[in-house]
PDB file of C-alpha atoms in Angstrom:
ATOM      1  CA  UNK A   1       0.323  -0.338  -0.824  1.00  0.00           C
ATOM      2  CA  UNK A   2       2.746   2.373   0.732  1.00  0.00           C
ATOM      3  CA  UNK A   3       4.998   1.859  -2.339  1.00  0.00           C
ATOM      4  CA  UNK A   4       1.370   2.229  -4.765  1.00  0.00           C
ATOM      5  CA  UNK A   5       0.610   5.679  -2.450  1.00  0.00           C
ATOM      6  CA  UNK A   6       4.458   6.583  -3.716  1.00  0.00           C
ATOM      7  CA  UNK A   7       3.749   6.601  -6.728  1.00  0.00           C
ATOM      8  CA  UNK A   8       0.806   7.314  -6.943  1.00  0.00           C
ATOM      9  CA  UNK A   9       2.111  10.456  -5.625  1.00  0.00           C
ATOM     10  CA  UNK A  10       4.929  10.727  -7.227  1.00  0.00           C
ATOM     11  CA  UNK A  11       2.838  10.690 -10.697  1.00  0.00           C
ATOM     12  CA  UNK A  12      -0.056  13.547  -9.298  1.00  0.00           C
ATOM     13  CA  UNK A  13       3.171  15.408  -8.840  1.00  0.00           C
ATOM     14  CA  UNK A  14       4.859  14.866 -12.400  1.00  0.00           C
ATOM     15  CA  UNK A  15       0.884  15.470 -13.589  1.00  0.00           C
ATOM     16  CA  UNK A  16       1.621  18.793 -12.606  1.00  0.00           C
ATOM     17  CA  UNK A  17       4.765  19.552 -12.171  1.00  0.00           C
ATOM     18  CA  UNK A  18       6.230  17.381 -15.644  1.00  0.00           C
ATOM     19  CA  UNK A  19       4.880  20.169 -18.383  1.00  0.00           C
ATOM     20  CA  UNK A  20       6.603  23.155 -17.285  1.00  0.00           C
ATOM     21  CA  UNK A  21       9.624  21.130 -16.351  1.00  0.00           C
ATOM     22  CA  UNK A  22       9.303  20.143 -20.218  1.00  0.00           C
ATOM     23  CA  UNK A  23       9.050  23.430 -20.982  1.00  0.00           C
ATOM     24  CA  UNK A  24      11.747  24.929 -18.978  1.00  0.00           C
ATOM     25  CA  UNK A  25      14.793  22.504 -20.037  1.00  0.00           C
ATOM     26  CA  UNK A  26      13.580  22.910 -23.695  1.00  0.00           C
ATOM     27  CA  UNK A  27      13.271  26.219 -23.601  1.00  0.00           C
ATOM     28  CA  UNK A  28      16.044  27.617 -21.525  1.00  0.00           C
ATOM     29  CA  UNK A  29      18.530  24.679 -20.128  1.00  0.00           C
ATOM     30  CA  UNK A  30      18.697  23.142 -23.070  1.00  0.00           C
ATOM     31  CA  UNK A  31      19.649  26.263 -25.008  1.00  0.00           C
ATOM     32  CA  UNK A  32      22.086  27.218 -22.617  1.00  0.00           C
ATOM     33  CA  UNK A  33      24.058  24.302 -22.857  1.00  0.00           C
ATOM     34  CA  UNK A  34      24.137  24.517 -26.380  1.00  0.00           C
ATOM     35  CA  UNK A  35      25.738  28.579 -26.364  1.00  0.00           C
ATOM     36  CA  UNK A  36      28.150  27.338 -23.825  1.00  0.00           C
ATOM     37  CA  UNK A  37      28.957  25.075 -27.010  1.00  0.00           C
ATOM     38  CA  UNK A  38      29.530  27.330 -29.046  1.00  0.00           C
ATOM     39  CA  UNK A  39      31.632  29.751 -27.518  1.00  0.00           C
ATOM     40  CA  UNK A  40      34.136  27.185 -28.689  1.00  0.00           C
ATOM     41  CA  UNK A  41      33.182  27.747 -32.100  1.00  0.00           C
ATOM     42  CA  UNK A  42      34.222  30.139 -34.786  1.00  0.00           C
ATOM     43  CA  UNK A  43      31.007  30.264 -36.597  1.00  0.00           C
ATOM     44  CA  UNK A  44      28.186  32.855 -38.642  1.00  0.00           C
ATOM     45  CA  UNK A  45      25.079  30.583 -36.940  1.00  0.00           C
ATOM     46  CA  UNK A  46      23.459  29.978 -40.690  1.00  0.00           C
ATOM     47  CA  UNK A  47      25.947  27.852 -42.260  1.00  0.00           C
ATOM     48  CA  UNK A  48      26.961  24.379 -41.782  1.00  0.00           C
ATOM     49  CA  UNK A  49      30.977  25.837 -41.482  1.00  0.00           C
ATOM     50  CA  UNK A  50      31.570  25.481 -38.055  1.00  0.00           C
ATOM     51  CA  UNK A  51      35.447  25.638 -36.523  1.00  0.00           C
ATOM     52  CA  UNK A  52      36.411  24.596 -33.115  1.00  0.00           C
ATOM     53  CA  UNK A  53      38.717  27.613 -31.542  1.00  0.00           C
ATOM     54  CA  UNK A  54      39.158  26.120 -28.105  1.00  0.00           C
ATOM     55  CA  UNK A  55      39.781  28.947 -25.642  1.00  0.00           C
ATOM     56  CA  UNK A  56      40.598  31.849 -28.522  1.00  0.00           C
ATOM     57  CA  UNK A  57      36.768  33.536 -28.115  1.00  0.00           C
ATOM     58  CA  UNK A  58      37.301  34.067 -24.765  1.00  0.00           C
ATOM     59  CA  UNK A  59      40.653  35.571 -25.181  1.00  0.00           C
ATOM     60  CA  UNK A  60      40.122  37.936 -27.063  1.00  0.00           C
ATOM     61  CA  UNK A  61      37.355  39.225 -25.011  1.00  0.00           C
ATOM     62  CA  UNK A  62      39.394  40.014 -22.030  1.00  0.00           C
ATOM     63  CA  UNK A  63      42.316  41.237 -24.017  1.00  0.00           C
ATOM     64  CA  UNK A  64      41.639  42.848 -27.622  1.00  0.00           C
ATOM     65  CA  UNK A  65      37.556  43.446 -27.552  1.00  0.00           C
ATOM     66  CA  UNK A  66      37.364  46.849 -25.503  1.00  0.00           C
ATOM     67  CA  UNK A  67      33.666  46.804 -26.702  1.00  0.00           C
ATOM     68  CA  UNK A  68      32.714  44.692 -24.527  1.00  0.00           C
ATOM     69  CA  UNK A  69      34.844  45.714 -22.156  1.00  0.00           C
ATOM     70  CA  UNK A  70      33.409  49.385 -21.830  1.00  0.00           C
ATOM     71  CA  UNK A  71      30.072  47.953 -22.232  1.00  0.00           C
ATOM     72  CA  UNK A  72      31.224  45.544 -19.207  1.00  0.00           C
ATOM     73  CA  UNK A  73      32.207  48.811 -17.305  1.00  0.00           C
ATOM     74  CA  UNK A  74      29.212  50.793 -18.638  1.00  0.00           C
ATOM     75  CA  UNK A  75      26.626  48.095 -17.400  1.00  0.00           C
ATOM     76  CA  UNK A  76      28.514  47.840 -14.209  1.00  0.00           C
ATOM     77  CA  UNK A  77      28.123  51.882 -13.581  1.00  0.00           C
ATOM     78  CA  UNK A  78      24.368  51.488 -14.758  1.00  0.00           C
ATOM     79  CA  UNK A  79      23.318  48.495 -12.536  1.00  0.00           C
ATOM     80  CA  UNK A  80      24.386  50.837  -8.520  1.00  0.00           C
ATOM     81  CA  UNK A  81      22.808  53.895 -10.054  1.00  0.00           C
ATOM     82  CA  UNK A  82      19.701  51.830 -11.210  1.00  0.00           C
ATOM     83  CA  UNK A  83      19.666  49.311  -8.048  1.00  0.00           C
ATOM     84  CA  UNK A  84      19.900  52.075  -5.278  1.00  0.00           C
ATOM     85  CA  UNK A  85      17.245  54.579  -6.918  1.00  0.00           C
ATOM     86  CA  UNK A  86      14.917  51.874  -7.757  1.00  0.00           C
ATOM     87  CA  UNK A  87      15.131  50.359  -4.031  1.00  0.00           C
ATOM     88  CA  UNK A  88      15.415  54.089  -2.936  1.00  0.00           C
ATOM     89  CA  UNK A  89      12.439  55.014  -4.623  1.00  0.00           C
ATOM     90  CA  UNK A  90      10.913  52.009  -4.358  1.00  0.00           C
ATOM     91  CA  UNK A  91      10.935  52.336  -0.657  1.00  0.00           C
ATOM     92  CA  UNK A  92      10.141  55.922  -0.179  1.00  0.00           C
ATOM     93  CA  UNK A  93       6.231  55.335  -1.813  1.00  0.00           C
ATOM     94  CA  UNK A  94       5.429  52.351   0.560  1.00  0.00           C
ATOM     95  CA  UNK A  95       6.227  54.428   3.208  1.00  0.00           C
ATOM     96  CA  UNK A  96       4.197  56.618   2.071  1.00  0.00           C
ATOM     97  CA  UNK A  97       1.030  54.976   0.486  1.00  0.00           C
ATOM     98  CA  UNK A  98       1.114  53.455   3.813  1.00  0.00           C
ATOM     99  CA  UNK A  99      -0.135  56.020   5.506  1.00  0.00           C
ATOM    100  CA  UNK A 100      -3.606  56.394   6.431  1.00  0.00           C
ATOM    101  CA  UNK A 101      -4.545  58.047   3.075  1.00  0.00           C
ATOM    102  CA  UNK A 102      -7.404  58.338   0.938  1.00  0.00           C
ATOM    103  CA  UNK A 103      -6.307  58.551  -2.239  1.00  0.00           C
ATOM    104  CA  UNK A 104      -3.097  55.635  -1.407  1.00  0.00           C
ATOM    105  CA  UNK A 105      -4.692  52.933  -3.773  1.00  0.00           C
ATOM    106  CA  UNK A 106      -5.382  54.995  -6.745  1.00  0.00           C
ATOM    107  CA  UNK A 107      -1.555  55.959  -6.897  1.00  0.00           C
ATOM    108  CA  UNK A 108      -0.242  52.711  -5.951  1.00  0.00           C
ATOM    109  CA  UNK A 109      -2.208  51.884  -9.478  1.00  0.00           C
ATOM    110  CA  UNK A 110      -0.899  55.447 -10.585  1.00  0.00           C
ATOM    111  CA  UNK A 111       3.069  54.182  -9.523  1.00  0.00           C
ATOM    112  CA  UNK A 112       2.770  50.052 -10.723  1.00  0.00           C
ATOM    113  CA  UNK A 113       1.337  51.116 -14.174  1.00  0.00           C
ATOM    114  CA  UNK A 114       4.814  51.907 -15.813  1.00  0.00           C
ATOM    115  CA  UNK A 115       5.985  48.795 -14.964  1.00  0.00           C
ATOM    116  CA  UNK A 116       3.201  47.385 -17.609  1.00  0.00           C
ATOM    117  CA  UNK A 117       4.296  48.987 -20.475  1.00  0.00           C
ATOM    118  CA  UNK A 118       6.976  46.893 -22.490  1.00  0.00           C
ATOM    119  CA  UNK A 119       9.994  48.334 -22.448  1.00  0.00           C
ATOM    120  CA  UNK A 120      10.641  48.794 -26.308  1.00  0.00           C
ATOM    121  CA  UNK A 121       7.164  51.523 -26.017  1.00  0.00           C
ATOM    122  CA  UNK A 122       8.458  52.942 -23.035  1.00  0.00           C
ATOM    123  CA  UNK A 123      11.640  53.591 -24.306  1.00  0.00           C
ATOM    124  CA  UNK A 124      10.168  55.313 -27.328  1.00  0.00           C
ATOM    125  CA  UNK A 125       7.704  57.173 -25.623  1.00  0.00           C
ATOM    126  CA  UNK A 126      10.980  58.394 -23.173  1.00  0.00           C
ATOM    127  CA  UNK A 127      13.093  59.487 -26.510  1.00  0.00           C
ATOM    128  CA  UNK A 128      10.032  61.591 -27.679  1.00  0.00           C
ATOM    129  CA  UNK A 129       9.620  63.402 -23.814  1.00  0.00           C
ATOM    130  CA  UNK A 130      14.046  64.277 -23.868  1.00  0.00           C
ATOM    131  CA  UNK A 131      14.309  65.089 -27.578  1.00  0.00           C
ATOM    132  CA  UNK A 132      10.780  67.104 -28.034  1.00  0.00           C
ATOM    133  CA  UNK A 133       9.029  67.593 -24.979  1.00  0.00           C
ATOM    134  CA  UNK A 134      12.013  68.350 -22.500  1.00  0.00           C
ATOM    135  CA  UNK A 135      13.285  70.860 -25.432  1.00  0.00           C
ATOM    136  CA  UNK A 136       9.884  72.900 -25.678  1.00  0.00           C
ATOM    137  CA  UNK A 137       9.733  73.465 -21.839  1.00  0.00           C
ATOM    138  CA  UNK A 138      13.000  74.811 -21.878  1.00  0.00           C
ATOM    139  CA  UNK A 139      13.054  76.503 -25.411  1.00  0.00           C
ATOM    140  CA  UNK A 140       9.633  77.932 -23.066  1.00  0.00           C
ATOM    141  CA  UNK A 141      10.944  78.729 -19.364  1.00  0.00           C
ATOM    142  CA  UNK A 142      14.401  78.477 -20.610  1.00  0.00           C
ATOM    143  CA  UNK A 143      15.691  76.499 -17.246  1.00  0.00           C
ATOM    144  CA  UNK A 144      19.173  74.681 -18.527  1.00  0.00           C
ATOM    145  CA  UNK A 145      18.069  71.588 -17.697  1.00  0.00           C
ATOM    146  CA  UNK A 146      15.402  71.213 -19.696  1.00  0.00           C
ATOM    147  CA  UNK A 147      18.328  72.293 -22.297  1.00  0.00           C
ATOM    148  CA  UNK A 148      20.292  69.720 -21.720  1.00  0.00           C
ATOM    149  CA  UNK A 149      21.310  67.510 -24.717  1.00  0.00           C
ATOM    150  CA  UNK A 150      19.911  64.070 -22.522  1.00  0.00           C
ATOM    151  CA  UNK A 151      20.342  61.444 -25.445  1.00  0.00           C
ATOM    152  CA  UNK A 152      23.024  62.955 -27.336  1.00  0.00           C
ATOM    153  CA  UNK A 153      25.775  63.568 -24.834  1.00  0.00           C
ATOM    154  CA  UNK A 154      27.796  60.606 -22.961  1.00  0.00           C
ATOM    155  CA  UNK A 155      26.825  61.611 -19.427  1.00  0.00           C
ATOM    156  CA  UNK A 156      23.854  62.712 -20.177  1.00  0.00           C
ATOM    157  CA  UNK A 157      22.768  59.240 -21.738  1.00  0.00           C
ATOM    158  CA  UNK A 158      23.622  57.643 -19.004  1.00  0.00           C
ATOM    159  CA  UNK A 159      21.256  59.521 -16.671  1.00  0.00           C
ATOM    160  CA  UNK A 160      18.464  59.501 -19.124  1.00  0.00           C
ATOM    161  CA  UNK A 161      18.393  55.634 -19.217  1.00  0.00           C
ATOM    162  CA  UNK A 162      18.300  55.654 -14.972  1.00  0.00           C
ATOM    163  CA  UNK A 163      15.818  57.970 -15.291  1.00  0.00           C
ATOM    164  CA  UNK A 164      13.709  55.803 -17.308  1.00  0.00           C
ATOM    165  CA  UNK A 165      14.615  52.527 -15.874  1.00  0.00           C
ATOM    166  CA  UNK A 166      13.453  53.959 -11.788  1.00  0.00           C
ATOM    167  CA  UNK A 167      10.609  55.099 -13.546  1.00  0.00           C
ATOM    168  CA  UNK A 168       9.505  51.543 -14.598  1.00  0.00           C
ATOM    169  CA  UNK A 169      10.692  49.478 -12.123  1.00  0.00           C
ATOM    170  CA  UNK A 170      10.178  51.740  -8.826  1.00  0.00           C
ATOM    171  CA  UNK A 171       6.611  51.378  -8.489  1.00  0.00           C
ATOM    172  CA  UNK A 172       6.746  47.196  -8.663  1.00  0.00           C
ATOM    173  CA  UNK A 173       9.500  47.382  -5.905  1.00  0.00           C
ATOM    174  CA  UNK A 174       6.674  49.385  -4.423  1.00  0.00           C
ATOM    175  CA  UNK A 175       4.247  47.023  -4.461  1.00  0.00           C
ATOM    176  CA  UNK A 176       6.541  44.236  -2.760  1.00  0.00           C
ATOM    177  CA  UNK A 177       7.683  46.847   0.370  1.00  0.00           C
ATOM    178  CA  UNK A 178       3.555  47.598   0.807  1.00  0.00           C
ATOM    179  CA  UNK A 179       3.089  43.381   1.459  1.00  0.00           C
ATOM    180  CA  UNK A 180       6.123  43.376   3.242  1.00  0.00           C
ATOM    181  CA  UNK A 181       5.559  46.841   5.234  1.00  0.00           C
ATOM    182  CA  UNK A 182       1.973  45.460   6.246  1.00  0.00           C
ATOM    183  CA  UNK A 183       3.167  42.680   7.750  1.00  0.00           C
ATOM    184  CA  UNK A 184       5.324  44.414  10.350  1.00  0.00           C
ATOM    185  CA  UNK A 185       4.431  43.527  13.364  1.00  0.00           C
ATOM    186  CA  UNK A 186       1.860  46.536  15.555  1.00  0.00           C
ATOM    187  CA  UNK A 187       3.229  45.632  18.815  1.00  0.00           C
ATOM    188  CA  UNK A 188       6.583  46.015  18.384  1.00  0.00           C
ATOM    189  CA  UNK A 189       6.585  49.150  16.730  1.00  0.00           C
ATOM    190  CA  UNK A 190       3.500  50.713  19.911  1.00  0.00           C
ATOM    191  CA  UNK A 191       6.338  49.354  22.490  1.00  0.00           C
ATOM    192  CA  UNK A 192       9.020  50.906  20.670  1.00  0.00           C
ATOM    193  CA  UNK A 193       7.049  54.589  20.628  1.00  0.00           C
ATOM    194  CA  UNK A 194       6.588  54.018  24.163  1.00  0.00           C
ATOM    195  CA  UNK A 195       9.964  53.897  24.886  1.00  0.00           C
ATOM    196  CA  UNK A 196      10.468  56.889  23.164  1.00  0.00           C
ATOM    197  CA  UNK A 197      11.378  56.087  19.680  1.00  0.00           C
ATOM    198  CA  UNK A 198      11.369  58.478  17.499  1.00  0.00           C
ATOM    199  CA  UNK A 199      10.511  57.710  13.249  1.00  0.00           C
ATOM    200  CA  UNK A 200      13.554  57.572  12.357  1.00  0.00           C
ATOM    201  CA  UNK A 201      15.030  54.616  15.014  1.00  0.00           C
ATOM    202  CA  UNK A 202      11.808  52.989  14.335  1.00  0.00           C
ATOM    203  CA  UNK A 203      12.420  52.568  10.745  1.00  0.00           C
ATOM    204  CA  UNK A 204      16.475  52.349  11.107  1.00  0.00           C
ATOM    205  CA  UNK A 205      16.055  49.875  13.757  1.00  0.00           C
ATOM    206  CA  UNK A 206      12.613  48.002  13.780  1.00  0.00           C
ATOM    207  CA  UNK A 207      10.973  48.544  10.191  1.00  0.00           C
ATOM    208  CA  UNK A 208      13.738  48.260   7.921  1.00  0.00           C
ATOM    209  CA  UNK A 209      15.579  45.173   9.529  1.00  0.00           C
ATOM    210  CA  UNK A 210      12.085  43.416   9.930  1.00  0.00           C
ATOM    211  CA  UNK A 211      12.217  43.467   6.696  1.00  0.00           C
ATOM    212  CA  UNK A 212      14.904  42.720   5.140  1.00  0.00           C
ATOM    213  CA  UNK A 213      13.338  38.827   3.105  1.00  0.00           C
ATOM    214  CA  UNK A 214      11.345  42.061   0.993  1.00  0.00           C
ATOM    215  CA  UNK A 215      14.931  44.306   0.840  1.00  0.00           C
ATOM    216  CA  UNK A 216      16.185  40.456  -0.326  1.00  0.00           C
ATOM    217  CA  UNK A 217      14.002  39.589  -3.263  1.00  0.00           C
ATOM    218  CA  UNK A 218      13.621  43.577  -4.426  1.00  0.00           C
ATOM    219  CA  UNK A 219      17.901  43.523  -4.851  1.00  0.00           C
ATOM    220  CA  UNK A 220      17.845  40.711  -6.507  1.00  0.00           C
ATOM    221  CA  UNK A 221      15.109  41.737  -9.128  1.00  0.00           C
ATOM    222  CA  UNK A 222      16.616  44.947  -9.818  1.00  0.00           C
ATOM    223  CA  UNK A 223      19.907  43.965 -10.180  1.00  0.00           C
ATOM    224  CA  UNK A 224      18.676  41.019 -13.185  1.00  0.00           C
ATOM    225  CA  UNK A 225      16.861  43.535 -14.838  1.00  0.00           C
ATOM    226  CA  UNK A 226      19.508  46.154 -14.469  1.00  0.00           C
ATOM    227  CA  UNK A 227      22.307  43.091 -15.453  1.00  0.00           C
ATOM    228  CA  UNK A 228      20.254  42.349 -18.603  1.00  0.00           C
ATOM    229  CA  UNK A 229      18.974  46.119 -19.143  1.00  0.00           C
ATOM    230  CA  UNK A 230      18.105  45.563 -23.399  1.00  0.00           C
ATOM    231  CA  UNK A 231      14.881  47.039 -24.556  1.00  0.00           C
ATOM    232  CA  UNK A 232      15.118  50.717 -23.331  1.00  0.00           C
ATOM    233  CA  UNK A 233      19.066  50.547 -24.256  1.00  0.00           C
ATOM    234  CA  UNK A 234      17.865  49.624 -27.969  1.00  0.00           C
ATOM    235  CA  UNK A 235      14.928  52.648 -27.342  1.00  0.00           C
ATOM    236  CA  UNK A 236      16.504  55.313 -26.265  1.00  0.00           C
ATOM    237  CA  UNK A 237      19.631  54.975 -27.532  1.00  0.00           C
ATOM    238  CA  UNK A 238      20.941  52.541 -29.749  1.00  0.00           C
ATOM    239  CA  UNK A 239      24.552  52.541 -27.422  1.00  0.00           C
ATOM    240  CA  UNK A 240      25.029  56.159 -28.286  1.00  0.00           C
ATOM    241  CA  UNK A 241      26.561  58.473 -28.747  1.00  0.00           C
ATOM    242  CA  UNK A 242      29.212  56.517 -30.305  1.00  0.00           C
ATOM    243  CA  UNK A 243      28.882  53.297 -28.230  1.00  0.00           C
ATOM    244  CA  UNK A 244      28.958  55.148 -24.772  1.00  0.00           C
ATOM    245  CA  UNK A 245      25.462  53.446 -23.547  1.00  0.00           C
ATOM    246  CA  UNK A 246      26.076  50.258 -24.532  1.00  0.00           C
ATOM    247  CA  UNK A 247      25.332  47.417 -22.422  1.00  0.00           C
ATOM    248  CA  UNK A 248      26.264  44.152 -22.738  1.00  0.00           C
ATOM    249  CA  UNK A 249      23.267  42.650 -23.534  1.00  0.00           C
ATOM    250  CA  UNK A 250      23.301  45.281 -27.088  1.00  0.00           C
ATOM    251  CA  UNK A 251      26.893  44.224 -27.482  1.00  0.00           C
ATOM    252  CA  UNK A 252      26.377  40.726 -27.137  1.00  0.00           C
ATOM    253  CA  UNK A 253      23.331  41.106 -29.421  1.00  0.00           C
ATOM    254  CA  UNK A 254      25.004  43.034 -31.709  1.00  0.00           C
ATOM    255  CA  UNK A 255      28.107  40.311 -32.645  1.00  0.00           C
ATOM    256  CA  UNK A 256      25.853  37.864 -32.755  1.00  0.00           C
ATOM    257  CA  UNK A 257      23.392  38.788 -35.074  1.00  0.00           C
ATOM    258  CA  UNK A 258      23.695  42.252 -37.366  1.00  0.00           C
ATOM    259  CA  UNK A 259      27.897  41.228 -36.955  1.00  0.00           C
ATOM    260  CA  UNK A 260      26.929  36.897 -38.077  1.00  0.00           C
ATOM    261  CA  UNK A 261      29.865  36.327 -35.166  1.00  0.00           C
ATOM    262  CA  UNK A 262      27.259  33.332 -33.140  1.00  0.00           C
ATOM    263  CA  UNK A 263      30.189  31.492 -31.528  1.00  0.00           C
ATOM    264  CA  UNK A 264      32.375  35.027 -29.753  1.00  0.00           C
ATOM    265  CA  UNK A 265      28.630  36.156 -29.392  1.00  0.00           C
ATOM    266  CA  UNK A 266      28.260  32.601 -26.966  1.00  0.00           C
ATOM    267  CA  UNK A 267      31.407  32.850 -25.257  1.00  0.00           C
ATOM    268  CA  UNK A 268      30.630  36.982 -24.040  1.00  0.00           C
ATOM    269  CA  UNK A 269      27.406  35.498 -23.176  1.00  0.00           C
ATOM    270  CA  UNK A 270      28.980  33.024 -20.856  1.00  0.00           C
ATOM    271  CA  UNK A 271      31.552  35.312 -19.228  1.00  0.00           C
ATOM    272  CA  UNK A 272      27.644  37.905 -18.814  1.00  0.00           C
ATOM    273  CA  UNK A 273      26.085  34.892 -17.065  1.00  0.00           C
ATOM    274  CA  UNK A 274      29.090  34.199 -14.834  1.00  0.00           C
ATOM    275  CA  UNK A 275      29.056  37.603 -13.419  1.00  0.00           C
ATOM    276  CA  UNK A 276      25.521  37.899 -13.037  1.00  0.00           C
ATOM    277  CA  UNK A 277      25.841  34.813 -11.247  1.00  0.00           C
ATOM    278  CA  UNK A 278      28.253  35.371  -8.458  1.00  0.00           C
ATOM    279  CA  UNK A 279      26.938  39.511  -7.928  1.00  0.00           C
ATOM    280  CA  UNK A 280      23.324  37.308  -7.541  1.00  0.00           C
ATOM    281  CA  UNK A 281      25.507  34.711  -5.260  1.00  0.00           C
ATOM    282  CA  UNK A 282      27.023  37.612  -2.852  1.00  0.00           C
ATOM    283  CA  UNK A 283      24.459  39.832  -3.050  1.00  0.00           C
ATOM    284  CA  UNK A 284      21.558  37.441  -1.914  1.00  0.00           C
ATOM    285  CA  UNK A 285      24.151  35.936   0.625  1.00  0.00           C
ATOM    286  CA  UNK A 286      25.047  39.428   2.518  1.00  0.00           C
ATOM    287  CA  UNK A 287      21.297  40.649   2.904  1.00  0.00           C
ATOM    288  CA  UNK A 288      19.652  36.582   4.277  1.00  0.00           C
ATOM    289  CA  UNK A 289      22.314  37.134   7.133  1.00  0.00           C
ATOM    290  CA  UNK A 290      20.640  40.826   7.893  1.00  0.00           C
ATOM    291  CA  UNK A 291      17.262  39.056   8.195  1.00  0.00           C
ATOM    292  CA  UNK A 292      15.514  38.610  11.013  1.00  0.00           C
ATOM    293  CA  UNK A 293      12.378  36.484  12.679  1.00  0.00           C
ATOM    294  CA  UNK A 294       9.399  38.989  13.651  1.00  0.00           C
TER     295      UNK A 294
END
């Protein structure tokens, strides 16, 4: 009987998990393994002429490919700025919208809406805002901020992409922070207030440590989004001006699919995967240690 029940439980689990596992293997795992194999070849992705080159692609990337190294540096800078600002804004919005405001549900919807819009469409909308909208406002008001070449200069184009990224992602993180703040025990807060704790002390010593699981999740998501940023990049600046805002994802796309160097692009994607995996593992391990139980 026990063996029959175990087989029935296994069959039931396989019926539910099997289709999803099969899709994951075919869509994610199998192409990932294939890309590792392609990274050791010289192949244009189309012809049957595939040449085994060993570690040559990796050597070229790390020693000769300045464009990749520059895109890597840009992506790291963008990730730092985007992650910090997106989480800070999302947390501040969550603090604001957990107060007793009559319009808080409406405001939550408004702040979340940018995340619903696709990255490509969002990029084209903000491209119009930066070029036409800001230009018109600057012309009418004479305020120098609006007259900056937002997408035409390296420094301003960088911050332009950061602004759009933060505007898109903060609402999503806000929802996670709101859910976590709602779970903070009220009795602990009241006890701290009775003991004389002010608002900053309540936030730093009680609220923030108790919502660290949400911080772990939000940091993980925002780091992943920032490193993989592609749609905003290609729709806002296309990596310009002169490749100064080209992300790693866009650089890989250009080599693999525009320049027909799929082997080199695959090697870059493997390096990219290892870098992102290391960063996220370190981030999760650090923030997990700071989590406390209520």
